[in-house]
Amino acid sequence: MRIILTAILLALNEVPRGVLACSDEPAPMIGLDSRPHSDDGFFNGAPGIVLPPFDPVYLVGAYKMFSSAGLSPDETVALKGYNLSKQEWTRNYSYGISDSWDSAKYRLLSSDPRHEYVEKPDYGSYLNCSAETFDSAAALLEQRVSEYGADSPTVKDWVDAQETVFKNCLHTDKTAQVYLPEPLKSDSSPLKKDRAYQTAAAYFYAEDYKEARKRFMEIGGDSRSPYAKLARYLVLRSYVREAFRLEAYSEPQNELFRTAENAALKIISDPAMSGMHAPAERLLNLVRYRIAPEKELARLGAFFSGKWNAAQYDWNTNMRDYSSLLDSHLSDYKPADDMTDWIKCFSGAGAAEHAVRKWRSGGDSWLLPALSSMDLSGTSAQQKTLAEELLAAAAKIPDSAPAYDSLTYQRINRLSELGRNKEALALIDVLLQKPLDETSRMHVFAQKKRFASSLAEYLQLSLASQARRADEEWEPDYHSQDVLNTITPLRVFKDIVAYKALPSSARRAIFFPAWTQALTIGRNDAALELARTFRSQQIDSELNQALDKYIEAKSEAERSFRAAAIILENPGLRPYLHDPSPIENYGGCYNSEAYWADLSYSTDTANYAVNSEAGRMLSQQDIAEAARENAALSASEAPLLLFGRTILGYAAANPPGKETADALYAIVTNGPRAAGKAAAYSDIIKKSELLLNSKYRKELEAIKAAEKEAYESPGDEGGGN
C-alpha cells in the first residue's frame, strides 16, 4: 500500500498562532488507472463515454450526473479540483518544503544559511517533517520576534533550539542519535513552555514515540501551557505514527491502532477540545481505514451520496480513501448506499441481475450498469429478451442526456455480441458525427476496428484509437506487430502500403520490413512490386532516390546490386517490424544492431496472432502463405553473405564507380560490427577490402577523404575542431 501525508489543518481558533505542528500522518493513495479526456468537460456536463475502469472520482461524478439529482455547482467545483489538489502534495515531496522557515529567518533575522531538513520519501514511506511543520515554525518565529525583538537572546535561543529539532527530520534509523535542544539556563525563562514542546517534538521526529508521547502527556496536563490541547492531540498522532512503524496488519499494529481509536474518540467527545475535533476525526478515519475498512467505506459512501463541497475540511482525504477502499474491498463489500452499489455493478464487481432489478425499480441511472454488465455469451432466450428490453430503453434516451454517449457505446457492444453488426456500425457512425472529446472518439474507433473489412483498415482504425500527436512517427502496437510479423504474407503488405487512409508514417514503417523480407527470401518480383507501390504513394523517405534507381535499373543484375547496397548501407533495415523500428540509416547508431547479425524473428506468438482481433482480418490462405515465407526467412543464408556476394559479383564485373565502392565499403565497415559474428564473414569482408584497395583504390581514397573532412568540420556531429 502506498502511503502519503495528508494535510491536517492546525491553525484553529483554540490553537495559539504559530504553534509547531508535528508532521502529518500517512494516508492511503492509489494511482490513476483511467480517466476522461478533460476534467473540465467531464464535470461540466459533457462526460463523453464513461468506462468501468474510470477512477472513482469520475464514477461519483457520473452517478450524480446520470441520476435525476445531477451535480450541484459546489459538487462540480469539488470534483474538478480534486486532481488539481493532488498537485499540492508535491510540495511535501520536494526539497523546497522548508522554504517558509528559511525565508522567515532571512527576512526577520538576516540569517542566510539554509539547510536540508528532509529527504524525499519513496512510495513505501512518509515524509517525517511536512511543509506545514516549517510553515508553523515560520509563523511562530515571527510572533517571537514581535514579542522580544530580532536581536533578543531569547529569540536566538529559540531559533537555535528549533534548528536542532529539525535535525531530526532526516531521521531514518531508530537507533540513531536524537538531537535535543539545549536546556534553558534559567527556570524562569519565557521559553520554558516552548522548550518543553520543542523537546517533545524532537523525540517525535526522531521516531522515539514512547518518549515523545510521555512528554506530550505532561504538556497536555499543564493547563497553563499554550500547547496543552495540541499536545493531547499529538499523543494520538504518536500512536498512529508508531503503528505505521510496525509490520502491516500485524496484531501489535492493530493493537496500537485500537489504542489510537480510543484516544481519538476521547478528544472528539470532549467539548473543551473542539478545536481539535476535525483533525482527530481525520486520524480516526485513517485508523478505521486500516482496522475496519468496510465500516469506513460505508461512512464514505454515505458522505459522497449526500451533498458536499470542496470547502469541507476532509473532502480530498475522503475521496482518496474512498478510491483506495473501492479498489481493494469492492468485490466483497455489500454497499449500503445506492451510489457505491452503482459503482460496484458498473465496475463489473456486482451481479447483472441486481443492476436490472435496480433499474426496473425506477433507478434510471441504473440502465448503464445493467446494460454494461450483461453477459451474452451462450445467450439463452431469456437473456436475449432482457437484452432487447435494455437496448430498447437505451435507444429512447435523448442525445442531449449526459448518459447518452456511454449508453450508446454499450449498445454497440451488446449489438455486436448479438451479431447485429449493421446496427452497431450505424451507431458508431452516429457517435463519430457528434463533437466527442478526443478520448471518447478513440474508444469509438477501437470499437469500429472490430468491423474492419481488411487488415489495412484495421490498422488505420487501430491507429485512430490511440493517443498520439499528428506528427508522431507510427509504431505498431504489440498485437498488430505480431500479426504483421508472423501471419501476414507479402501480398497483403502491398495492399497495406497502398491504403491511403493509413498515415504515411505507418505505410513507410510497414513497407521497408516487407521489402527487406522479400529480397532476403529471393522474392524479387514481390520486392519490385512493393517498391513500385510505395513510390506511387509519394511518401517521404530518405531512401526514395535509391529506391528510384532500384526500380529503374536497366538489368536484373543492376537491380539486385542496388537492393543489396540499400540493405547493407542501412543497417537499421530488418525483414520484420520491431520496437523501436529504425527503417533507415541514421548514421552508424544501428550498426551494432544490424539485422544481419540476428536474422530470425521469434514466431512463438504466431498462434496468438491467428486468434487475435487483427489476425481475424486474414484468411487461412493468407496465414499459410505467410508461414511459408517465414520458414524461408528462417532458412535463408546470412544476409551479409547473401547481399555481400551480390555486391562483390557486381563490383568485379562492372567498371569502377562511387556507388559500387560505397557498397563495398559498407561490407568492410559494417560487417565486423555484426554482433561479434565477424569471423563468420571474414572471407567476404577480406575480398571486399582487397577489391577496394585494387580496382577501387581511387574511389576508396575519395571516401576516406570525405570522412576526414566531415569529421574535422566544426559543427558536425563528429567534428574534432
XYZ file of C-alpha atoms in Angstrom:
721
model
C 0.000 0.000 0.000
C 1.412 3.330 -0.983
C 1.072 5.951 1.721
C 1.499 9.700 1.613
C 0.937 12.532 4.050
C -2.394 14.311 4.140
C -2.636 17.927 5.193
C -4.028 18.430 8.706
C -5.175 21.920 9.499
C -3.879 23.055 12.884
C -4.404 26.801 12.593
C -7.656 26.627 14.572
C -9.013 29.222 16.999
C -8.143 27.185 20.081
C -4.519 26.680 18.965
C -2.042 29.506 19.587
C -0.910 31.234 16.408
C 2.318 29.704 15.100
C 2.364 26.577 17.252
C 4.778 23.943 15.977
C 2.786 21.159 14.360
C 4.363 17.736 14.131
C 4.185 16.190 10.663
C 1.045 14.771 9.121
C 0.138 11.123 9.081
C 0.452 8.696 6.187
C -2.763 8.267 4.253
C -3.760 5.807 1.521
C -3.368 6.638 -2.124
C -3.904 4.800 -5.378
C -2.716 5.709 -8.850
C -4.861 6.689 -11.767
C -5.980 3.777 -13.950
C -8.182 5.574 -16.452
C -9.742 8.962 -16.901
C -11.663 11.098 -19.404
C -10.036 13.475 -21.814
C -10.718 16.615 -19.794
C -11.860 17.136 -16.219
C -13.457 20.456 -17.166
C -15.539 18.955 -19.937
C -16.428 15.859 -17.947
C -17.706 17.606 -14.824
C -19.357 20.451 -16.749
C -21.975 18.099 -18.159
C -20.141 16.590 -21.153
C -18.793 13.330 -19.707
C -18.470 11.608 -23.072
C -18.017 7.853 -22.811
C -17.690 6.712 -19.198
C -15.991 3.344 -18.799
C -15.931 0.905 -15.848
C -12.150 1.329 -15.191
C -12.544 5.069 -14.604
C -11.260 6.299 -11.250
C -13.926 6.650 -8.538
C -13.826 10.452 -8.625
C -15.208 10.243 -12.176
C -17.658 7.464 -11.355
C -19.003 9.520 -8.446
C -19.488 12.418 -10.846
C -21.063 10.151 -13.487
C -23.509 8.646 -10.999
C -24.690 12.071 -9.929
C -24.878 13.407 -13.493
C -26.795 10.338 -14.698
C -29.289 10.468 -11.835
C -32.159 12.905 -11.529
C -30.352 14.981 -8.882
C -27.401 15.910 -11.100
C -24.274 17.682 -9.904
C -24.675 20.872 -7.898
C -22.340 23.789 -8.659
C -20.463 23.156 -5.385
C -20.025 19.467 -6.211
C -18.806 20.319 -9.704
C -16.146 22.643 -8.287
C -15.052 19.997 -5.771
C -14.730 17.213 -8.340
C -12.927 19.414 -10.860
C -10.458 20.496 -8.209
C -9.670 17.022 -6.900
C -6.854 16.164 -9.310
C -5.522 19.703 -9.034
C -5.434 19.338 -5.251
C -3.182 16.316 -5.623
C -0.612 18.588 -7.214
C -0.346 20.318 -3.842
C 1.167 17.128 -2.441
C 4.321 17.762 -4.432
C 5.429 20.474 -2.000
C 5.585 17.806 0.679
C 7.742 15.725 -1.636
C 10.326 18.297 -2.692
C 13.485 19.656 -1.194
C 11.932 23.117 -1.007
C 9.449 22.361 1.745
C 11.444 24.325 4.318
C 11.392 27.490 2.198
C 8.929 29.271 4.509
C 11.211 28.708 7.504
C 14.365 29.761 5.635
C 12.611 32.828 4.248
C 11.358 33.869 7.686
C 14.857 33.560 9.168
C 16.325 35.622 6.332
C 13.601 38.277 6.468
C 13.431 38.611 10.251
C 16.953 37.752 11.353
C 19.065 38.237 8.182
C 20.046 34.609 8.593
C 21.287 33.431 5.211
C 22.387 29.777 5.574
C 19.839 27.196 4.504
C 19.826 23.563 5.418
C 18.260 20.448 4.001
C 15.973 19.186 6.730
C 14.198 16.463 4.824
C 14.784 13.806 2.249
C 12.331 12.760 -0.436
C 10.480 9.608 0.636
C 9.835 6.639 -1.587
C 6.411 5.091 -2.181
C 6.692 2.955 0.926
C 7.437 5.756 3.371
C 6.068 9.032 4.653
C 7.637 12.443 4.966
C 8.825 12.944 8.533
C 8.583 16.741 8.507
C 5.988 18.232 6.212
C 5.779 21.690 4.686
C 3.210 22.549 7.337
C 5.812 21.906 10.023
C 8.065 24.626 8.610
C 5.137 26.953 7.899
C 4.111 26.771 11.582
C 7.677 27.357 12.743
C 7.966 30.392 10.462
C 4.744 31.856 11.846
C 5.843 31.288 15.429
C 9.248 32.846 14.719
C 7.506 35.977 13.503
C 5.452 36.026 16.717
C 8.554 35.624 18.920
C 10.382 38.407 17.056
C 7.404 40.738 17.552
C 7.417 39.888 21.281
C 11.141 40.035 22.068
C 12.850 41.721 19.111
C 15.046 40.310 16.367
C 18.281 40.873 18.337
C 16.966 39.339 21.527
C 18.997 36.464 23.069
C 15.627 34.846 23.759
C 14.819 34.702 20.042
C 18.310 33.418 19.211
C 17.928 30.703 21.833
C 14.508 29.749 20.430
C 15.786 29.600 16.823
C 18.851 27.537 17.790
C 16.598 25.090 19.584
C 14.251 24.863 16.637
C 17.131 24.240 14.209
C 18.245 21.401 16.469
C 14.722 19.958 16.453
C 14.707 19.998 12.648
C 17.907 17.942 12.505
C 15.715 15.013 13.497
C 13.636 15.388 10.337
C 16.235 13.377 8.432
C 15.942 10.604 10.974
C 15.904 7.223 9.209
C 17.344 4.880 11.836
C 15.559 4.432 15.150
C 18.888 3.599 16.804
C 20.483 6.867 15.653
C 21.149 9.876 17.854
C 18.278 12.095 18.938
C 19.105 15.781 18.512
C 17.755 17.625 21.576
C 17.602 21.384 22.212
C 19.960 22.736 24.858
C 18.372 23.011 28.333
C 17.348 26.509 29.332
C 19.822 28.392 31.529
C 17.082 29.781 33.738
C 13.974 28.074 35.047
C 12.183 31.414 34.791
C 12.842 31.765 31.057
C 9.810 32.855 28.996
C 10.689 29.972 26.656
C 10.073 27.292 29.274
C 6.773 26.127 27.721
C 8.243 26.399 24.217
C 11.295 24.349 25.181
C 9.189 21.578 26.677
C 7.218 21.374 23.445
C 10.357 21.555 21.273
C 11.961 18.719 23.196
C 8.873 16.523 22.844
C 8.780 17.340 19.140
C 12.456 16.371 18.784
C 11.686 12.913 20.152
C 8.672 12.718 17.856
C 10.700 13.481 14.704
C 13.427 11.109 15.905
C 10.694 8.443 15.962
C 11.065 7.761 19.671
C 7.305 7.809 20.017
C 7.110 6.425 23.554
C 9.289 9.217 24.964
C 7.531 11.812 22.808
C 4.141 10.544 23.990
C 5.220 10.731 27.651
C 6.308 14.364 27.248
C 3.208 15.357 25.249
C 1.051 13.856 28.023
C 2.855 16.038 30.578
C 2.316 19.118 28.420
C -1.334 18.175 27.886
C -1.826 18.039 31.640
C -0.434 21.555 32.107
C -3.429 23.863 31.737
C -1.092 26.906 31.674
C 0.768 25.701 28.585
C -0.377 27.225 25.266
C 0.408 23.808 23.773
C -1.795 21.765 26.127
C -4.613 20.982 23.681
C -2.255 20.435 20.776
C -0.141 18.083 22.905
C -3.189 15.929 23.714
C -3.828 15.630 20.000
C -0.169 14.781 19.336
C -0.395 11.907 21.814
C -2.992 10.462 19.445
C -0.696 11.058 16.492
C 2.203 9.368 18.214
C 0.114 6.186 18.478
C -0.678 6.324 14.761
C 2.917 7.085 13.780
C 4.239 4.266 15.948
C 1.697 1.859 14.471
C 2.936 2.598 10.968
C 6.424 1.571 12.083
C 5.194 -1.962 12.771
C 4.519 -4.829 10.396
C 1.412 -4.083 8.379
C -1.783 -5.704 9.668
C 0.096 -7.491 12.461
C -1.581 -7.822 15.860
C 0.840 -5.345 17.534
C -0.015 -2.793 14.847
C -3.740 -3.398 15.172
C -3.465 -3.036 18.957
C -1.829 0.369 18.593
C -4.469 1.415 16.082
C -7.213 0.404 18.546
C -5.486 2.481 21.246
C -5.358 5.401 18.790
C -9.053 4.901 18.027
C -9.943 5.263 21.718
C -7.703 8.327 22.065
C -9.388 9.949 19.063
C -12.864 9.260 20.435
C -11.926 10.875 23.762
C -10.786 14.053 22.005
C -13.886 14.171 19.801
C -16.213 13.720 22.785
C -14.501 16.465 24.832
C -16.133 19.904 24.227
C -13.009 21.599 25.549
C -11.073 20.065 22.639
C -13.457 21.352 19.949
C -10.586 22.983 18.077
C -9.003 19.556 17.634
C -12.159 17.643 16.723
C -11.712 17.874 12.957
C -8.067 16.679 12.802
C -8.836 13.976 15.373
C -11.730 12.790 13.215
C -9.386 12.572 10.267
C -6.975 10.408 12.203
C -9.896 8.319 13.433
C -10.932 7.769 9.820
C -7.362 6.793 8.932
C -7.247 4.307 11.782
C -10.575 2.795 10.797
C -9.381 2.655 7.214
C -6.801 0.161 8.465
C -8.697 -1.833 11.087
C -12.329 -1.546 9.895
C -12.239 -0.847 6.141
C -15.837 -1.837 5.419
C -17.158 0.491 8.118
C -15.026 3.279 6.719
C -16.250 2.511 3.201
C -19.831 2.731 4.448
C -19.121 6.112 6.026
C -17.511 7.407 2.860
C -20.309 6.058 0.671
C -22.839 7.904 2.804
C -20.684 11.034 2.698
C -20.441 11.128 -1.102
C -24.053 10.122 -1.604
C -25.080 13.314 0.161
C -24.342 16.931 -0.641
C -20.801 18.207 -0.229
C -18.384 20.853 -1.437
C -14.647 21.361 -1.751
C -14.552 23.676 1.250
C -15.298 20.795 3.592
C -12.294 20.092 5.770
C -11.774 16.449 4.801
C -13.188 16.290 1.266
C -9.964 15.433 -0.596
C -8.849 12.933 2.016
C -12.251 11.267 1.899
C -12.070 10.948 -1.869
C -8.601 9.414 -1.755
C -9.649 6.933 0.915
C -12.886 6.117 -0.896
C -10.963 5.452 -4.114
C -8.462 3.216 -2.371
C -11.082 1.225 -0.454
C -13.146 0.699 -3.589
C -10.018 -0.580 -5.283
C -9.182 -3.078 -2.540
C -12.509 -4.102 -0.980
C -15.277 -3.584 -3.526
C -15.639 -7.193 -4.684
C -16.578 -8.486 -1.189
C -18.398 -5.396 0.032
C -22.190 -5.151 0.225
C -22.881 -1.445 -0.267
C -25.382 0.276 1.965
C -25.734 3.315 -0.291
C -27.026 3.483 -3.854
C -24.007 5.246 -5.308
C -21.396 2.707 -4.141
C -23.772 -0.052 -5.246
C -23.948 1.583 -8.717
C -20.172 1.884 -8.938
C -19.773 -1.761 -7.896
C -22.150 -3.019 -10.583
C -20.801 -0.731 -13.289
C -17.234 -1.780 -12.447
C -18.142 -5.411 -13.015
C -17.940 -6.463 -9.362
C -21.710 -6.736 -8.943
C -24.322 -9.041 -10.423
C -26.040 -8.010 -13.650
C -29.366 -9.289 -12.307
C -29.059 -6.909 -9.355
C -28.432 -3.957 -11.706
C -31.504 -4.900 -13.751
C -33.681 -5.064 -10.612
C -32.458 -1.645 -9.515
C -33.238 -0.214 -12.949
C -36.705 -1.726 -13.036
C -37.430 -0.325 -9.596
C -37.163 3.177 -11.015
C -33.475 3.918 -10.927
C -32.926 5.473 -14.358
C -29.198 5.838 -13.706
C -29.045 2.032 -13.348
C -29.684 1.455 -17.058
C -25.969 1.913 -17.804
C -24.619 -0.710 -15.327
C -27.471 -3.059 -16.292
C -26.548 -2.799 -19.977
C -22.772 -2.867 -19.474
C -22.730 -5.861 -17.110
C -24.772 -8.187 -19.334
C -23.020 -11.406 -20.363
C -24.399 -12.526 -23.713
C -22.058 -15.466 -24.240
C -24.176 -18.603 -24.719
C -27.228 -16.396 -24.707
C -30.475 -18.013 -23.661
C -33.869 -16.926 -24.936
C -34.484 -15.181 -21.612
C -31.203 -13.272 -21.868
C -31.989 -12.213 -25.419
C -35.376 -10.924 -24.316
C -33.746 -8.959 -21.492
C -31.105 -7.622 -23.885
C -33.828 -6.389 -26.252
C -35.602 -4.687 -23.352
C -32.443 -2.892 -22.231
C -31.443 -1.947 -25.774
C -34.896 -0.536 -26.439
C -34.777 1.506 -23.227
C -31.315 2.864 -24.075
C -32.492 3.797 -27.588
C -35.095 6.113 -26.047
C -32.529 8.211 -24.191
C -32.187 11.614 -25.947
C -28.764 12.539 -27.283
C -28.779 15.583 -25.016
C -28.725 13.387 -21.891
C -25.349 13.143 -20.064
C -25.531 9.335 -20.222
C -26.286 9.160 -23.957
C -22.697 8.606 -25.186
C -21.986 5.948 -22.568
C -25.272 4.129 -23.225
C -24.725 4.220 -26.989
C -21.226 2.828 -26.526
C -22.648 -0.089 -24.515
C -25.442 -0.577 -27.064
C -22.773 -1.041 -29.733
C -21.038 -3.676 -27.605
C -24.244 -5.621 -26.972
C -25.407 -5.415 -30.610
C -22.015 -6.716 -31.721
C -22.289 -9.656 -29.330
C -25.739 -10.422 -30.736
C -24.318 -10.410 -34.280
C -26.236 -7.294 -35.299
C -23.198 -5.662 -36.845
C -25.074 -3.419 -39.257
C -26.936 -1.739 -36.393
C -23.733 -1.488 -34.360
C -21.887 0.195 -37.240
C -24.760 2.629 -37.714
C -24.494 3.670 -34.057
C -20.737 4.033 -34.388
C -21.299 6.486 -37.225
C -23.846 8.344 -35.077
C -21.287 8.766 -32.283
C -18.497 9.785 -34.639
C -20.708 12.537 -36.041
C -21.030 14.038 -32.561
C -18.499 16.520 -31.140
C -16.994 13.908 -28.842
C -13.872 14.600 -26.839
C -10.672 13.063 -28.204
C -10.546 10.168 -25.753
C -14.170 9.180 -26.378
C -13.533 9.220 -30.117
C -10.598 6.881 -29.599
C -12.864 4.460 -27.734
C -15.357 4.521 -30.607
C -12.632 3.847 -33.176
C -11.479 0.943 -31.014
C -15.000 -0.452 -31.363
C -15.105 0.172 -35.087
C -11.891 -1.718 -35.830
C -13.673 -4.937 -34.866
C -15.742 -4.472 -38.002
C -12.824 -3.725 -40.331
C -13.001 -5.434 -43.721
C -9.238 -5.711 -44.226
C -6.033 -5.678 -42.230
C -5.187 -2.277 -43.728
C -8.457 -0.797 -42.485
C -7.944 -2.468 -39.109
C -4.508 -0.840 -38.758
C -5.959 2.543 -39.721
C -8.738 2.261 -37.122
C -6.318 0.906 -34.551
C -4.185 3.987 -35.070
C -7.246 6.232 -34.678
C -7.936 4.565 -31.323
C -4.504 5.500 -29.937
C -3.421 8.714 -28.253
C -0.748 10.251 -30.468
C 0.379 13.559 -31.920
C -0.418 14.292 -35.549
C 3.295 14.452 -36.405
C 4.265 11.389 -34.383
C 6.013 8.525 -36.195
C 3.880 5.406 -36.285
C 4.889 2.331 -34.335
C 2.648 -0.735 -34.270
C 1.012 -1.902 -31.091
C 2.288 -5.306 -29.994
C -0.804 -7.172 -31.222
C -0.582 -5.689 -34.712
C 3.173 -6.164 -34.727
C 2.801 -9.891 -34.032
C 0.188 -10.233 -36.757
C 2.315 -8.370 -39.320
C 5.438 -10.328 -38.440
C 4.039 -13.840 -38.214
C 0.892 -14.347 -40.305
C 0.789 -11.560 -42.908
C 2.005 -12.530 -46.427
C 3.891 -10.196 -48.751
C 0.852 -9.970 -50.995
C -1.177 -8.296 -48.223
C 1.653 -5.896 -47.397
C 1.255 -4.417 -50.851
C -2.425 -3.655 -50.120
C -1.482 -2.036 -46.801
C 1.157 0.194 -48.414
C -1.442 1.322 -50.975
C -4.147 2.026 -48.355
C -4.296 5.834 -48.410
C -6.396 6.145 -45.248
C -3.417 4.819 -43.289
C -0.964 7.612 -42.392
C 2.202 7.836 -44.458
C 4.407 7.155 -41.435
C 2.632 3.844 -40.892
C 2.861 2.782 -44.527
C 6.541 3.716 -44.622
C 7.265 1.750 -41.424
C 5.445 -1.285 -42.859
C 6.923 -1.102 -46.362
C 10.611 -1.356 -45.503
C 10.437 -4.585 -43.441
C 8.205 -6.220 -46.071
C 10.525 -5.152 -48.901
C 13.612 -6.346 -46.991
C 11.957 -9.693 -46.280
C 11.015 -10.172 -49.934
C 14.624 -9.602 -51.033
C 16.037 -11.819 -48.292
C 13.923 -14.824 -49.287
C 14.535 -14.272 -53.014
C 11.068 -12.930 -53.876
C 12.492 -10.271 -56.166
C 9.205 -9.919 -58.056
C 7.310 -9.149 -54.870
C 10.038 -6.731 -53.738
C 9.850 -4.792 -57.004
C 6.061 -4.654 -56.881
C 6.169 -3.405 -53.294
C 8.712 -0.724 -54.186
C 6.660 0.493 -57.143
C 3.544 0.663 -54.983
C 5.381 2.557 -52.269
C 6.847 5.125 -54.664
C 3.491 5.650 -56.354
C 2.103 6.849 -52.997
C 4.547 9.781 -52.869
C 5.533 9.006 -49.288
C 8.574 10.862 -47.961
C 11.659 8.772 -47.252
C 15.401 9.330 -47.146
C 15.778 6.295 -49.395
C 13.446 7.414 -52.188
C 16.271 8.339 -54.544
C 17.948 4.967 -54.001
C 14.601 3.176 -54.472
C 14.018 5.012 -57.755
C 17.366 3.810 -59.044
C 16.477 0.284 -57.907
C 13.131 0.431 -59.751
C 14.605 1.972 -62.900
C 17.610 -0.380 -63.116
C 18.459 -1.407 -66.692
C 19.133 -5.059 -65.803
C 18.271 -7.586 -63.124
C 21.951 -7.636 -62.107
C 21.928 -3.890 -61.527
C 18.603 -4.083 -59.634
C 19.926 -6.855 -57.374
C 23.063 -4.827 -56.692
C 21.098 -1.693 -55.820
C 18.822 -3.635 -53.474
C 21.812 -5.237 -51.742
C 23.549 -1.880 -51.431
C 20.489 -0.254 -49.842
C 20.236 -3.015 -47.255
C 23.899 -3.207 -46.272
C 24.338 0.574 -46.231
C 21.273 0.977 -43.980
C 21.724 -1.441 -41.086
C 18.528 -0.213 -39.451
C 16.528 -2.177 -42.015
C 15.115 -5.519 -40.908
C 12.820 -8.073 -42.519
C 10.272 -7.664 -39.715
C 8.654 -4.931 -37.637
C 10.120 -4.380 -34.219
C 10.056 -1.855 -31.411
C 11.596 0.559 -31.888
C 11.629 0.216 -35.642
C 14.510 2.112 -37.303
C 13.830 1.839 -41.019
C 16.621 3.893 -42.465
C 20.285 4.569 -41.915
C 20.509 7.017 -39.035
C 24.270 7.265 -39.237
C 26.133 4.413 -37.596
C 23.968 4.185 -34.496
C 22.364 0.921 -35.508
C 25.455 -0.748 -36.943
C 25.889 -2.934 -33.874
C 22.236 -3.951 -34.182
C 22.274 -4.656 -37.912
C 19.584 -7.212 -38.659
C 22.044 -9.471 -40.479
C 23.653 -10.139 -37.099
C 20.408 -11.703 -35.868
C 18.137 -12.629 -38.720
C 15.361 -14.649 -37.160
C 12.217 -13.165 -35.648
C 10.562 -15.273 -32.962
C 7.333 -16.782 -34.233
C 6.252 -18.009 -30.810
C 3.364 -15.548 -30.960
C 2.005 -16.901 -34.260
C -0.761 -18.943 -32.606
C -1.855 -15.947 -30.596
C -1.754 -13.718 -33.669
C -4.065 -16.067 -35.592
C -6.706 -15.767 -32.877
C -6.274 -12.053 -32.250
C -8.653 -9.358 -33.404
C -6.219 -8.252 -36.116
C -5.486 -11.843 -37.079
C -9.124 -12.409 -37.942
C -8.677 -9.974 -40.828
C -6.606 -12.626 -42.632
C -7.766 -15.770 -44.404
C -6.386 -19.252 -43.869
C -4.735 -18.926 -47.268
C -3.007 -15.722 -46.122
C -1.797 -17.379 -42.941
C -0.470 -20.451 -44.768
C 1.321 -18.275 -47.307
C 2.904 -16.188 -44.546
C 4.039 -19.360 -42.765
C 5.910 -20.476 -45.898
C 7.535 -17.076 -46.272
C 8.598 -17.034 -42.612
C 10.035 -20.525 -42.986
C 12.027 -19.341 -45.978
C 13.246 -16.351 -43.985
C 14.420 -18.570 -41.118
C 16.219 -20.888 -43.560
C 17.807 -18.134 -45.631
C 21.523 -17.501 -45.765
C 23.031 -14.796 -43.576
C 22.185 -11.531 -45.366
C 25.733 -10.185 -45.172
C 26.829 -13.189 -47.214
C 23.734 -13.180 -49.436
C 23.845 -9.487 -50.320
C 27.607 -9.219 -49.945
C 28.180 -11.769 -52.698
C 25.779 -9.857 -54.928
C 27.785 -6.675 -54.398
C 31.131 -8.419 -54.890
C 29.997 -10.044 -58.124
C 28.627 -6.803 -59.494
C 31.740 -4.860 -58.441
C 34.047 -7.363 -60.101
C 32.046 -7.418 -63.358
C 31.490 -3.690 -63.833
C 33.676 -0.609 -64.215
C 34.668 1.221 -61.007
C 32.186 3.750 -59.680
C 31.343 5.614 -56.467
C 28.119 3.705 -55.725
C 29.837 0.343 -56.084
C 32.727 1.476 -53.889
C 30.269 2.725 -51.227
C 28.610 -0.692 -51.175
C 31.944 -2.497 -50.798
C 32.918 -0.068 -48.062
C 29.656 -0.843 -46.222
C 30.673 -4.529 -46.136
C 34.133 -3.686 -44.819
C 32.968 -1.203 -42.153
C 29.625 -2.676 -41.063
C 30.487 -6.358 -41.356
C 32.863 -6.566 -38.365
C 30.212 -4.897 -36.172
C 27.673 -7.624 -36.740
C 27.216 -8.617 -33.114
C 30.533 -10.411 -32.764
C 29.993 -12.665 -35.789
C 32.729 -11.035 -37.863
C 34.702 -14.300 -38.009
C 31.936 -15.982 -39.993
C 32.045 -13.169 -42.501
C 35.830 -12.710 -42.651
C 36.164 -14.143 -46.148
C 33.681 -11.786 -47.781
C 34.997 -8.832 -45.788
C 38.571 -9.644 -46.861
C 37.568 -9.972 -50.548
C 35.730 -6.647 -50.406
C 38.754 -4.985 -48.823
C 41.117 -6.409 -51.486
C 38.831 -5.206 -54.271
C 38.617 -1.727 -52.749
C 42.414 -1.477 -52.470
C 42.973 -2.591 -56.045
C 40.253 -1.865 -58.581
C 38.543 0.805 -56.448
C 41.604 2.480 -54.879
C 40.720 5.916 -56.277
C 37.109 5.690 -55.020
C 38.333 4.432 -51.633
C 40.651 7.427 -51.231
C 37.733 9.750 -52.036
C 35.542 8.024 -49.418
C 38.212 8.370 -46.724
C 38.917 11.983 -47.649
C 35.203 12.792 -47.366
C 35.060 11.058 -43.983
C 38.048 13.030 -42.727
C 36.586 16.310 -43.928
C 33.250 15.559 -42.266
C 34.990 14.672 -39.008
C 37.082 17.810 -38.940
C 34.316 20.228 -39.954
C 33.238 22.421 -36.993
C 29.597 21.955 -36.054
C 29.356 18.435 -37.440
C 28.470 15.591 -35.101
C 31.931 14.109 -35.271
C 33.749 17.420 -35.594
C 37.144 17.340 -33.982
C 37.998 21.038 -34.044
